[in-house]
Coordinates of C-alpha atoms in Angstrom, one line a residue:
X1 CA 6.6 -0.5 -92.5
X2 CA 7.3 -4.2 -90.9
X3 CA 8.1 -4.7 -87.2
X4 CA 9.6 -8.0 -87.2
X5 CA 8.0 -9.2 -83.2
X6 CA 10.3 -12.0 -81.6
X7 CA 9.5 -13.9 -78.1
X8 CA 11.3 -16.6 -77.1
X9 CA 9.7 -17.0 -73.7
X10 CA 5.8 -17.0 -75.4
X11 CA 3.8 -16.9 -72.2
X12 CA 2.7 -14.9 -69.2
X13 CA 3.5 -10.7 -69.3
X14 CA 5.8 -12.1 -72.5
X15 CA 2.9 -13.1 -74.2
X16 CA 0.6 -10.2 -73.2
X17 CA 2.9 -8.0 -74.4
X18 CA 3.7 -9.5 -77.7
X19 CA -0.2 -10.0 -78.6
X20 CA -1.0 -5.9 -77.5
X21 CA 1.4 -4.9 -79.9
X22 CA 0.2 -7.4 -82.7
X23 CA -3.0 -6.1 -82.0
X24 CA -2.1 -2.4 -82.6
X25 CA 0.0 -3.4 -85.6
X26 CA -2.4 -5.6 -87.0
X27 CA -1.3 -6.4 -90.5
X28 CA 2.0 -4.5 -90.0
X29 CA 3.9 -7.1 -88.4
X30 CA 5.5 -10.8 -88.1
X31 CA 5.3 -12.6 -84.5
X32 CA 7.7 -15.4 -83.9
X33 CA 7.6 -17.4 -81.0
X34 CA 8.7 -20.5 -78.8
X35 CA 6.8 -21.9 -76.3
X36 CA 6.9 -21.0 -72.5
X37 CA 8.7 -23.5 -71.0
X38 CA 12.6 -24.2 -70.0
X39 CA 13.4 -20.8 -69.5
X40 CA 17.1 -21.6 -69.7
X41 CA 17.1 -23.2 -73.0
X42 CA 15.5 -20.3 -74.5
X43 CA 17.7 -18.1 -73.1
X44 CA 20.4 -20.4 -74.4
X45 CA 19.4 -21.9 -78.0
X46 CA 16.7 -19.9 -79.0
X47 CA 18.9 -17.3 -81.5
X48 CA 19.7 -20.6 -83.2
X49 CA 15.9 -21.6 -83.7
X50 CA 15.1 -18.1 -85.1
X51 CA 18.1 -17.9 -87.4
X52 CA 16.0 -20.9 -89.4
X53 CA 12.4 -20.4 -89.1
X54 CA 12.4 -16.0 -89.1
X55 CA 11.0 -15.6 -93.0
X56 CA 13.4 -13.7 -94.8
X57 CA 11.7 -10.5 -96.5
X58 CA 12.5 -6.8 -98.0
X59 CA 9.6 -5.8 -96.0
X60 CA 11.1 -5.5 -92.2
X61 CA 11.8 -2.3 -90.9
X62 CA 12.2 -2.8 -87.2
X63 CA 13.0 -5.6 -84.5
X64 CA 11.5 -5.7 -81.7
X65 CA 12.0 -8.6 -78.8
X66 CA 12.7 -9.4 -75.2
X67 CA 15.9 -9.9 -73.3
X68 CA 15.5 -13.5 -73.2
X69 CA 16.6 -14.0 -76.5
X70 CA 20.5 -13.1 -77.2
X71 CA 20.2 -10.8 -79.9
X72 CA 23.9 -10.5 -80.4
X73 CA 23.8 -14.1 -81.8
X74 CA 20.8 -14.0 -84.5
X75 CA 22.0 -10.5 -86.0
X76 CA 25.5 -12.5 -86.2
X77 CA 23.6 -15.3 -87.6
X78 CA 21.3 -13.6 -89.6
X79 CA 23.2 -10.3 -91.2
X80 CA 20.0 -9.0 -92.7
X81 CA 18.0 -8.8 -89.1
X82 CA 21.3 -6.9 -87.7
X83 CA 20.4 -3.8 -90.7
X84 CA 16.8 -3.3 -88.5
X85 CA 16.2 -1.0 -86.1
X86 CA 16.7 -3.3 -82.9
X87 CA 14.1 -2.6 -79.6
X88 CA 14.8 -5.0 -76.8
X89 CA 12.5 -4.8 -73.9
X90 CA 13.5 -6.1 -70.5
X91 CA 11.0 -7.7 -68.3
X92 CA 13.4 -8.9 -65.9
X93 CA 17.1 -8.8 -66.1
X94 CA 18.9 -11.8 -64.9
X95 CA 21.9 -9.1 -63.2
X96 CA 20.0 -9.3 -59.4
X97 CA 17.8 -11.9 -60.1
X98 CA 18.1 -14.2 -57.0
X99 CA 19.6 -17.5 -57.6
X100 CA 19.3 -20.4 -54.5
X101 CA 22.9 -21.2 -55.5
X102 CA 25.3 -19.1 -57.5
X103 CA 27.2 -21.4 -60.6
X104 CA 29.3 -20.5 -62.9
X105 CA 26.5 -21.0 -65.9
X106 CA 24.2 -18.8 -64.5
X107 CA 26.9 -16.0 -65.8
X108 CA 25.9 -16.8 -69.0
X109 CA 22.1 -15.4 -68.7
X110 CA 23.1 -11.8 -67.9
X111 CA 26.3 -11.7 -70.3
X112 CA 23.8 -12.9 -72.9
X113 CA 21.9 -9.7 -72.1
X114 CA 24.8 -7.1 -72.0
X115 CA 25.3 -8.3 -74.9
X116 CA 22.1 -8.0 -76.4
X117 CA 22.0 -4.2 -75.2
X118 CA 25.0 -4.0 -76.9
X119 CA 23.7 -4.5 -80.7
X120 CA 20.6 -3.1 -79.6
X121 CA 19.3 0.6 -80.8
X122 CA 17.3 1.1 -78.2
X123 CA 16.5 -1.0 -74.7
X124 CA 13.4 -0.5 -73.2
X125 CA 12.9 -1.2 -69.4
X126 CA 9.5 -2.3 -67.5
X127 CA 10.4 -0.3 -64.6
X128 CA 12.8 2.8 -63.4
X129 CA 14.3 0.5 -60.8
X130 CA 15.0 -2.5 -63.5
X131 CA 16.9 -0.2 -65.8
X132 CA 18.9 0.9 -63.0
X133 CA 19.4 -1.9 -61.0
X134 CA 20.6 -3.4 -64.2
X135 CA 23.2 -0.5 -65.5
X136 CA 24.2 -0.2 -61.8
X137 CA 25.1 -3.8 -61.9
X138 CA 27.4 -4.3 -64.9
X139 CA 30.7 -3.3 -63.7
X140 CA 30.3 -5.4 -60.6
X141 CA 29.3 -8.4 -62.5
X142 CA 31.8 -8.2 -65.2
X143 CA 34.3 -8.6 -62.6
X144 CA 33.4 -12.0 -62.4
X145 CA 35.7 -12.3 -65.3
X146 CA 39.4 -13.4 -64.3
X147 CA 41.1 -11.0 -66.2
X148 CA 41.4 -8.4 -69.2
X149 CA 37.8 -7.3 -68.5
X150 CA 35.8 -5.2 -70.7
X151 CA 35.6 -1.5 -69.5
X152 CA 32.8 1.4 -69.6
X153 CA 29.5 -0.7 -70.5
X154 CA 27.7 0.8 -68.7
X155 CA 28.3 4.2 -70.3
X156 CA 28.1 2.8 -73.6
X157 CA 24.6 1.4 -73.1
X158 CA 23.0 3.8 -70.8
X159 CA 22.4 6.4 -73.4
X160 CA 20.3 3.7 -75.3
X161 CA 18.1 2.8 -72.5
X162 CA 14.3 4.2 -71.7
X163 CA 11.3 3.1 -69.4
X164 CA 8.4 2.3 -70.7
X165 CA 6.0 0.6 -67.7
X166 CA 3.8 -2.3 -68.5
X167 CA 0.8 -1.7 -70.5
X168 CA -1.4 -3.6 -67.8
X169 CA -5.0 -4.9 -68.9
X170 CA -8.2 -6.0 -66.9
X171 CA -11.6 -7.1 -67.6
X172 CA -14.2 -5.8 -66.1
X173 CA -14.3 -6.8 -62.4
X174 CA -17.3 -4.9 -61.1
X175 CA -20.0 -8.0 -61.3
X176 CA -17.6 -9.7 -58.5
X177 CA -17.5 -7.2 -56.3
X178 CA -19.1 -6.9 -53.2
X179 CA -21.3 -4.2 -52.2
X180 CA -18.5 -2.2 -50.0
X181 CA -16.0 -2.6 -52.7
X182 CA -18.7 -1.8 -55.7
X183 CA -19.6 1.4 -54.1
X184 CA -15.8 2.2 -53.8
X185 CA -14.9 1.3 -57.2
X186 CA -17.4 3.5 -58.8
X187 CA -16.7 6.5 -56.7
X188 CA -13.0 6.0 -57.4
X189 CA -12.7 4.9 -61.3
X190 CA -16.4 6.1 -62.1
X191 CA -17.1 2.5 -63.5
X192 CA -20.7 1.1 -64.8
X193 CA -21.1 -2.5 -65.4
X194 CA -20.5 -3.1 -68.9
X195 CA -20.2 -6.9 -69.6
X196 CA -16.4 -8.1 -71.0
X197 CA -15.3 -4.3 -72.5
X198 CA -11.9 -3.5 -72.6
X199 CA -9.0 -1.0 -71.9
X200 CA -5.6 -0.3 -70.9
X201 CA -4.1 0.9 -68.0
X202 CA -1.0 2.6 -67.8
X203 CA 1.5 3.3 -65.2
X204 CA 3.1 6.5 -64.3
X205 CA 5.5 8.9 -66.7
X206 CA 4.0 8.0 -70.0
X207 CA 2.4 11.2 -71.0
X208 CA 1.0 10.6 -74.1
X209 CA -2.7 9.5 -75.2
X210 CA -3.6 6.3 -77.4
X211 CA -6.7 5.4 -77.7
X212 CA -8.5 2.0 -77.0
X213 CA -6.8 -2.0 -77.7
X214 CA -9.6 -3.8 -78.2
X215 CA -8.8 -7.8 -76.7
X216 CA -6.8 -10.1 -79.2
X217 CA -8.6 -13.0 -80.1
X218 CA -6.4 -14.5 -82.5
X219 CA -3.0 -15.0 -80.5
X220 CA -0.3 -17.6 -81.9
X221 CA -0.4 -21.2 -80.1
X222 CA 1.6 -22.8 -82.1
X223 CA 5.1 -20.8 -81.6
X224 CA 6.0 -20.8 -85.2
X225 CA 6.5 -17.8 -87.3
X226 CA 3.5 -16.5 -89.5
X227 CA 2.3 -13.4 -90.8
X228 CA -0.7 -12.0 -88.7
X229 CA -3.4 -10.7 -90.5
X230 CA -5.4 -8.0 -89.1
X231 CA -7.2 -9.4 -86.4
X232 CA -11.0 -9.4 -86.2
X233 CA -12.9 -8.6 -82.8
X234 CA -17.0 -8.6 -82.9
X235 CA -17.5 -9.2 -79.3
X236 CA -17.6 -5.5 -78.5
X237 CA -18.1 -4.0 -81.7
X238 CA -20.5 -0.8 -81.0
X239 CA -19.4 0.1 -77.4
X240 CA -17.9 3.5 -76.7
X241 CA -14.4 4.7 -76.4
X242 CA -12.7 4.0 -74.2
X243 CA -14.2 1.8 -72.6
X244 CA -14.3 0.8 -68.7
X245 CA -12.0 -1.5 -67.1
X246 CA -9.3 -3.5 -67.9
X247 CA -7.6 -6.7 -68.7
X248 CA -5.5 -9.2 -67.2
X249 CA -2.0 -9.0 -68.0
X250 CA -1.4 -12.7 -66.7
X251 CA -3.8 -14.1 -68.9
X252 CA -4.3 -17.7 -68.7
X253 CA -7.7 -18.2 -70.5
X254 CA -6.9 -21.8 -70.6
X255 CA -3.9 -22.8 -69.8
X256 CA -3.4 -25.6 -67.3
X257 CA -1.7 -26.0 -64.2
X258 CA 1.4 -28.4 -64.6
X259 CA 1.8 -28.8 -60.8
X260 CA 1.7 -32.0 -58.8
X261 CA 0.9 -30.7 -56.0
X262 CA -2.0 -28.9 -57.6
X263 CA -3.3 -31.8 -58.6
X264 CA -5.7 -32.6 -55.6
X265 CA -7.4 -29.0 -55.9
X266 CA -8.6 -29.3 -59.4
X267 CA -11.8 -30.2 -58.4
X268 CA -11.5 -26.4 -56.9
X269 CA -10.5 -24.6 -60.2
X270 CA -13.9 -23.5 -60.6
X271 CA -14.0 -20.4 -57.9
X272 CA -17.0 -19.4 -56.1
X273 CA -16.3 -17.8 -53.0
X274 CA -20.0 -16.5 -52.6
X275 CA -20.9 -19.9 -52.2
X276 CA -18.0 -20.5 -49.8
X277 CA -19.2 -17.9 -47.5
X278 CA -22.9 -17.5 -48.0
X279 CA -25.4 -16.6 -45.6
X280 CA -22.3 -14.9 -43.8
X281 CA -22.8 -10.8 -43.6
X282 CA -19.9 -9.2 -45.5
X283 CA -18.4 -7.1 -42.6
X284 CA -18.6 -9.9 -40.1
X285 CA -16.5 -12.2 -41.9
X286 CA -12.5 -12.4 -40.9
X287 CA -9.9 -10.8 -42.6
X288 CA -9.4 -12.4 -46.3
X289 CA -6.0 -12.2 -47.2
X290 CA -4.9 -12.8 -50.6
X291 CA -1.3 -14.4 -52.2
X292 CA -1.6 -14.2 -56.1
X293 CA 2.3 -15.1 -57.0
X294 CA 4.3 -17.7 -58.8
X295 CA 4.6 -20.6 -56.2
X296 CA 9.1 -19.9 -56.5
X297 CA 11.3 -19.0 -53.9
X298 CA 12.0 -15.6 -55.5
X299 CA 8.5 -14.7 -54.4
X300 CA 9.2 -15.4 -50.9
X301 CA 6.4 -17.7 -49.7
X302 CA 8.7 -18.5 -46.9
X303 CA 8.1 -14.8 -44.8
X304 CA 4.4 -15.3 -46.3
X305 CA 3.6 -18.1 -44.4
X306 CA 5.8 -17.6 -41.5
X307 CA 3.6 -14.3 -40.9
X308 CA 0.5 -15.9 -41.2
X309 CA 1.8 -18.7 -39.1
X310 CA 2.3 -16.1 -36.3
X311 CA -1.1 -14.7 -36.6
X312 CA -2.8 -18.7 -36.2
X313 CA -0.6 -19.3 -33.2
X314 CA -2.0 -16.3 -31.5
X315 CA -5.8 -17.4 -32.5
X316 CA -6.1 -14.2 -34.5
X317 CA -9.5 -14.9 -37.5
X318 CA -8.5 -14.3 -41.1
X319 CA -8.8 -16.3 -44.2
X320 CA -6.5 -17.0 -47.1
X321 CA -6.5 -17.8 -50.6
X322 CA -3.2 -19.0 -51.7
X323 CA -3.2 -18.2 -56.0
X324 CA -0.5 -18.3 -58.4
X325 CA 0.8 -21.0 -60.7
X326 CA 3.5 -23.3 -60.3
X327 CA 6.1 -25.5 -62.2
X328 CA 7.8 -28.7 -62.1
X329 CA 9.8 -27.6 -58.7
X330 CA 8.2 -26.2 -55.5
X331 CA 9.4 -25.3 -52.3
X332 CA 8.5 -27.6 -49.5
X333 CA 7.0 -24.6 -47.6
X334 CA 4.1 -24.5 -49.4
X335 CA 2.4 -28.6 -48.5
X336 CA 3.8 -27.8 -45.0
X337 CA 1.3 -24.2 -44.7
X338 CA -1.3 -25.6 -46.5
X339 CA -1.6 -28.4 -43.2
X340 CA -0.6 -25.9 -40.5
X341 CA -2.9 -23.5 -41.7
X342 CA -5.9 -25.7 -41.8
X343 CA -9.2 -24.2 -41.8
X344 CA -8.3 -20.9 -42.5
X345 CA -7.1 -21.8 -46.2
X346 CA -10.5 -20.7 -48.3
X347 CA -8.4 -21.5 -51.8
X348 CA -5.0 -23.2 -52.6
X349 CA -3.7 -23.4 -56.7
X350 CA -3.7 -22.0 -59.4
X351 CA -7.2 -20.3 -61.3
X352 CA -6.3 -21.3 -64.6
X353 CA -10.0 -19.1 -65.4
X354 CA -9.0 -15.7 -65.6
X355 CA -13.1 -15.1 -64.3
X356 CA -12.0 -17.1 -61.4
X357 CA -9.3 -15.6 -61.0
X358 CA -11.0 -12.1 -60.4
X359 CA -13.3 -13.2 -58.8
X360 CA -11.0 -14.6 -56.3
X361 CA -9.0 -11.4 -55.9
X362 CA -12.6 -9.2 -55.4
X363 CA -13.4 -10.8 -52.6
X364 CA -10.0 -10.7 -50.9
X365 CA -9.5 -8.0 -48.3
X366 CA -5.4 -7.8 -48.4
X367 CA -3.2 -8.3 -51.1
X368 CA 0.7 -9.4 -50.1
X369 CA 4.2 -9.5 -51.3
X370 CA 6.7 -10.7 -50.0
X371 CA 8.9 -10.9 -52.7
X372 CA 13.0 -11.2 -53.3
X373 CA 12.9 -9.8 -56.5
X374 CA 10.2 -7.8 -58.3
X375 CA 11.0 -5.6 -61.4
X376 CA 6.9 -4.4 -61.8
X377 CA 4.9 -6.5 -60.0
X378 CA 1.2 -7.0 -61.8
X379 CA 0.0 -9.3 -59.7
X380 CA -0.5 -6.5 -56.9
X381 CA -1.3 -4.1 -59.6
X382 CA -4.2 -6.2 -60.6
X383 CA -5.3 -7.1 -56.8
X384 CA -5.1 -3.4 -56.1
X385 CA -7.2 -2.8 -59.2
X386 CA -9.6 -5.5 -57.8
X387 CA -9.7 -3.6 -54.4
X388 CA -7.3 -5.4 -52.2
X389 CA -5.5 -2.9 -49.6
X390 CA -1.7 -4.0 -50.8
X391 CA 1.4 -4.5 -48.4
X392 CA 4.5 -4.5 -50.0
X393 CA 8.1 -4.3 -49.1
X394 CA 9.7 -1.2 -49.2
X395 CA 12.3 -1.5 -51.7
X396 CA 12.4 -3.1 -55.3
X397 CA 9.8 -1.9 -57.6
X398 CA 7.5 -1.4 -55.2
X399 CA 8.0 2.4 -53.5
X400 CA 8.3 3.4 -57.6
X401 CA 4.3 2.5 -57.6
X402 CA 2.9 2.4 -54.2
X403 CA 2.4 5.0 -52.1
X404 CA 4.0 4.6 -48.7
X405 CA 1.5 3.9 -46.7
X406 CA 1.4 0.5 -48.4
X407 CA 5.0 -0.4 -47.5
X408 CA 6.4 -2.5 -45.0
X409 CA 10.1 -2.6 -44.2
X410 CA 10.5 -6.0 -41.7
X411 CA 8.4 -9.1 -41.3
X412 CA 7.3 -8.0 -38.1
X413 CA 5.9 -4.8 -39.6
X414 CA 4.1 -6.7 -41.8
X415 CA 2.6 -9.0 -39.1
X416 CA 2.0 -6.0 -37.2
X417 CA 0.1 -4.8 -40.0
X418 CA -1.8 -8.0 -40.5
X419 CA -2.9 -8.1 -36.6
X420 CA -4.7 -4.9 -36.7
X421 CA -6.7 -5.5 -39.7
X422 CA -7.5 -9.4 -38.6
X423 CA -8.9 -7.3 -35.4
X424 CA -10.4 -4.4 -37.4
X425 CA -11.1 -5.5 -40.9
X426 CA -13.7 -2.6 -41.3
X427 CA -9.6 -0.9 -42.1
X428 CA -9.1 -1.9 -44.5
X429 CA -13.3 -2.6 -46.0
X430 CA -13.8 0.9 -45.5
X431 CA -10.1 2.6 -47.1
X432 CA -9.8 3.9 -50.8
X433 CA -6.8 3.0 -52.8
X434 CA -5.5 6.1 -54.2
X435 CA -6.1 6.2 -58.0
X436 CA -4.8 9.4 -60.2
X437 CA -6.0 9.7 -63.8
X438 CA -3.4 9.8 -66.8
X439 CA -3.3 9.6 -70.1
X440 CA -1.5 7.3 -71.8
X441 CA -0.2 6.1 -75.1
X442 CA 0.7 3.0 -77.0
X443 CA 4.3 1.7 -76.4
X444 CA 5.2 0.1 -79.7
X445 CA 4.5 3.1 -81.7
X446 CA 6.5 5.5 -79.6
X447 CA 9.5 3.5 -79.7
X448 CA 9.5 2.6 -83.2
X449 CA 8.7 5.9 -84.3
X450 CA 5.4 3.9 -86.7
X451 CA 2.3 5.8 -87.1
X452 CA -1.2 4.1 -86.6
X453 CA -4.7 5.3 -88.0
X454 CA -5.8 3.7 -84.9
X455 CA -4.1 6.1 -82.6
X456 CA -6.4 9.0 -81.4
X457 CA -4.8 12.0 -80.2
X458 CA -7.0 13.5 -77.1
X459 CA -9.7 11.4 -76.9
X460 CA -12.3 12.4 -74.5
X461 CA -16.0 12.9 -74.7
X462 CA -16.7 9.1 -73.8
X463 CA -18.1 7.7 -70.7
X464 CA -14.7 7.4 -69.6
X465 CA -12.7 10.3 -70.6
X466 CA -9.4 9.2 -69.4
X467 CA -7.5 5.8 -68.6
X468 CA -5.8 5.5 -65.2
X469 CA -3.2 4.0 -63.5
X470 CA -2.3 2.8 -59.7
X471 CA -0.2 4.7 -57.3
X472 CA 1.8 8.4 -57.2
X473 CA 1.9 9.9 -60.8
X474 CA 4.4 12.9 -61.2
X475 CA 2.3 14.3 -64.3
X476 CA -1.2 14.5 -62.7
X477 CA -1.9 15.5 -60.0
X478 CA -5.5 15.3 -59.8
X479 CA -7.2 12.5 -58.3
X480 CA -10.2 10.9 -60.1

């Protein structure tokens, strides 16, 4: 069996994603891709591009690719990819994404996907509340249409449609740490230090095991189709299974920041906030607060900085570090902070180091979204991983994997929130994140029905018997 992998938006979770399952299928699969950059012109044009360069071969059994590409276009274009068994997985869908200005083009993106759930076999979601908020949505946006509109989609797809959540990976964070947080992240995960091993974490409701994904070495640069042989790992050849801890899903090994106004912190890309704030005693320093999201308006820097605005004008101490990459356009917000909050910025830009980047989110205090829109949210998944006490809003994705406790409905909760910790810090120092052990199980096989030497029913016996997950978890109920 062939599964025929197609990404037309090749970086960030899309890439993560697209490499894990490469990695499981090894030799059993074809990865095409383009590039990561202008979104809408994927979205647009890319059917077109794969129509020419997808080899043709006997061989494929399955398709499997994300909703940017409009898969009702290259199965018209391409008959024989339109006889597969067709997975599309949504990472976002463009329904109740938040647009600055509503135009009539941006109609295209989600008709694009309706469509593609439409030829589709079976739709896989990231998140309960993306699959819903998506089906929910379809017969309000199809009445953006003038006239003789299309009736029942939404039953017609909904029978198709599954969640599967993000298969989320970390490295091993524990040599960042400090002290407070080392001692907490043993007695909560039961981690040892273990160099650069590998595992996967999984997020509530899938039930069944898998066994380890060792790190892909060997992804595609070059977004052009080739056959992937199996891929060859020797870095942690000999070390038990499964391992500890956990890899990025973000991964940006070396990928450089393309932001102007980035460009005067480069000299910073190289994190080391033990330096910053040696011969300090851990629990004396202020609150360290921690931003990790794409620098877009969907992400809501505005409420962000307006909070921590608040807390500077009433001479409350805490620190920031200000993470995340951005692109070609950048709200104005974000130079304006930067000079209001003066001294109390530790880091500004993007850690294009993925080391850095860890490091950077171990010796944060708080993690915070304010986000718009948010179908899964990994960046708080990862800074909660890292040991950052998370504040979220209470709606989106976020109540679906974070306790309540961790929710905020207003702004001025959330400043609220802020103000007690910048006066106690010890808070949130001395809390522990709730973590529930799970097993868990690889995504690409359970959708496409394949079966994988690799895949180890029940493992246990190991150092770590069980992955784990963030957050409630309705099938275990037993805290590690």
């Amino acid at each position: 069996m062939c599964v025929l992998l197609i990404e037309a938006f090749y970086g960030g979770s899309h890439k993560q994603l697209m490499d894990l399952l490469q990695e499981e299928l090894q030799e059993d699969c074809v990865l095409c891709t383009l590039p990561a950059k202008k979104w809408h012109w994927r979205a647009r044009t890319a059917a077109l591009y794969f129509m020419q360069t997808v080899p043709i071969s006997p061989n494929y059994r399955i398709l499997f690719a994300s909703s940017v590409l409009n898969l009702a276009e290259l199965t018209a274009l391409r008959p024989d990819l339109g006889k597969l068994k067709k997975v599309l997985y949504f990472h976002e869908n463009q329904l109740v994404y938040p647009v600055q200005k509503c135009q009539e083009r941006d109609f295209q993106y989600g008709y694009n996907q309706i469509l593609s759930c439409l030829v589709a076999d079976v739709v896989v979601f990231n998140s309960a509340f993306n699959m819903e908020s998506f089906l929910t949505s379809i017969g309000k946006f199809m009445k953006l249409i003038p006239d003789h509109r299309p009736k029942d989609l939404e039953e017609i797809i909904r029978p198709k449609c599954q969640v599967l959540y993000f298969p989320v990976r970390f490295p091993d964070v524990s040599r960042f740490m400090p002290e407070h947080k080392l001692a907490h992240f043993k007695k909560v995960i039961g981690a040892k230090r273990s160099g650069d091993a590998y595992q996967t974490v999984v997020l509530p409701g899938q039930q069944k095991c898998r066994a380890l994904m060792k790190t892909s070495n060997a992804a595609s640069k070059s977004g052009l189709c080739e056959a992937q042989p199996r891929l060859h790992t020797t870095q942690h050849e000999g070390l038990p299974s499964p391992l500890i801890a956990v890899a990025r899903l973000n991964e940006s090994e070396a990928s450089e920041s393309t932001n102007p106004c980035q460009e005067e912190d480069k000299q910073h890309l190289t994190f080391n906030l033990s330096n910053i704030l040696s011969g300090q005693d851990y629990q004396q320093r202020p609150l360290h607060i921690v931003w990790p999201h794409r620098w877009e308006h969907d992400k809501g820097p505005e409420t962000f900085f307006e909070v921590l605005l608040k807390l500077k004008e009433k001479d409350l101490p805490f620190h920031v570090s200000v993470l995340g990459e951005a692109f070609s356009e950048i709200p104005d917000i974000f130079s304006e902070a930067k000079k209001a909050l003066g001294s109390s910025v530790l880091h500004w830009g993007f850690l294009p180091r993925k080391d850095d980047y860890f490091q950077a989110l171990c010796m944060a205090d708080v993690v915070i979204s304010t986000a718009k829109h948010e179908f899964f949210g990994v960046a708080m998944v990862e800074a909660v991983y890292c040991g950052c006490y998370p504040l979220c809003p209470k709606a989106l994705v976020y109540p679906e994997i974070f306790p309540a406790e961790y929710l905020y409905s207003t702004p001025e909760q959330l400043f609220k929130r802020l103000q007690n910790f910048c006066k106690r810090p010890d808070i949130v120092r001395k809390h522990l994140y709730k973590f529930y052990g799970i097993r868990c199980f690889s995504p690409v096989l359970d959708i496409c029905n394949c079966q994988n030497a690799r895949i180890k029913q029940g493992t246990t016996g190991h150092q770590f018997p069980m992955e784990y997950t963030l957050g409630p978890v309705t099938v275990c109920k037993h805290p590690i």
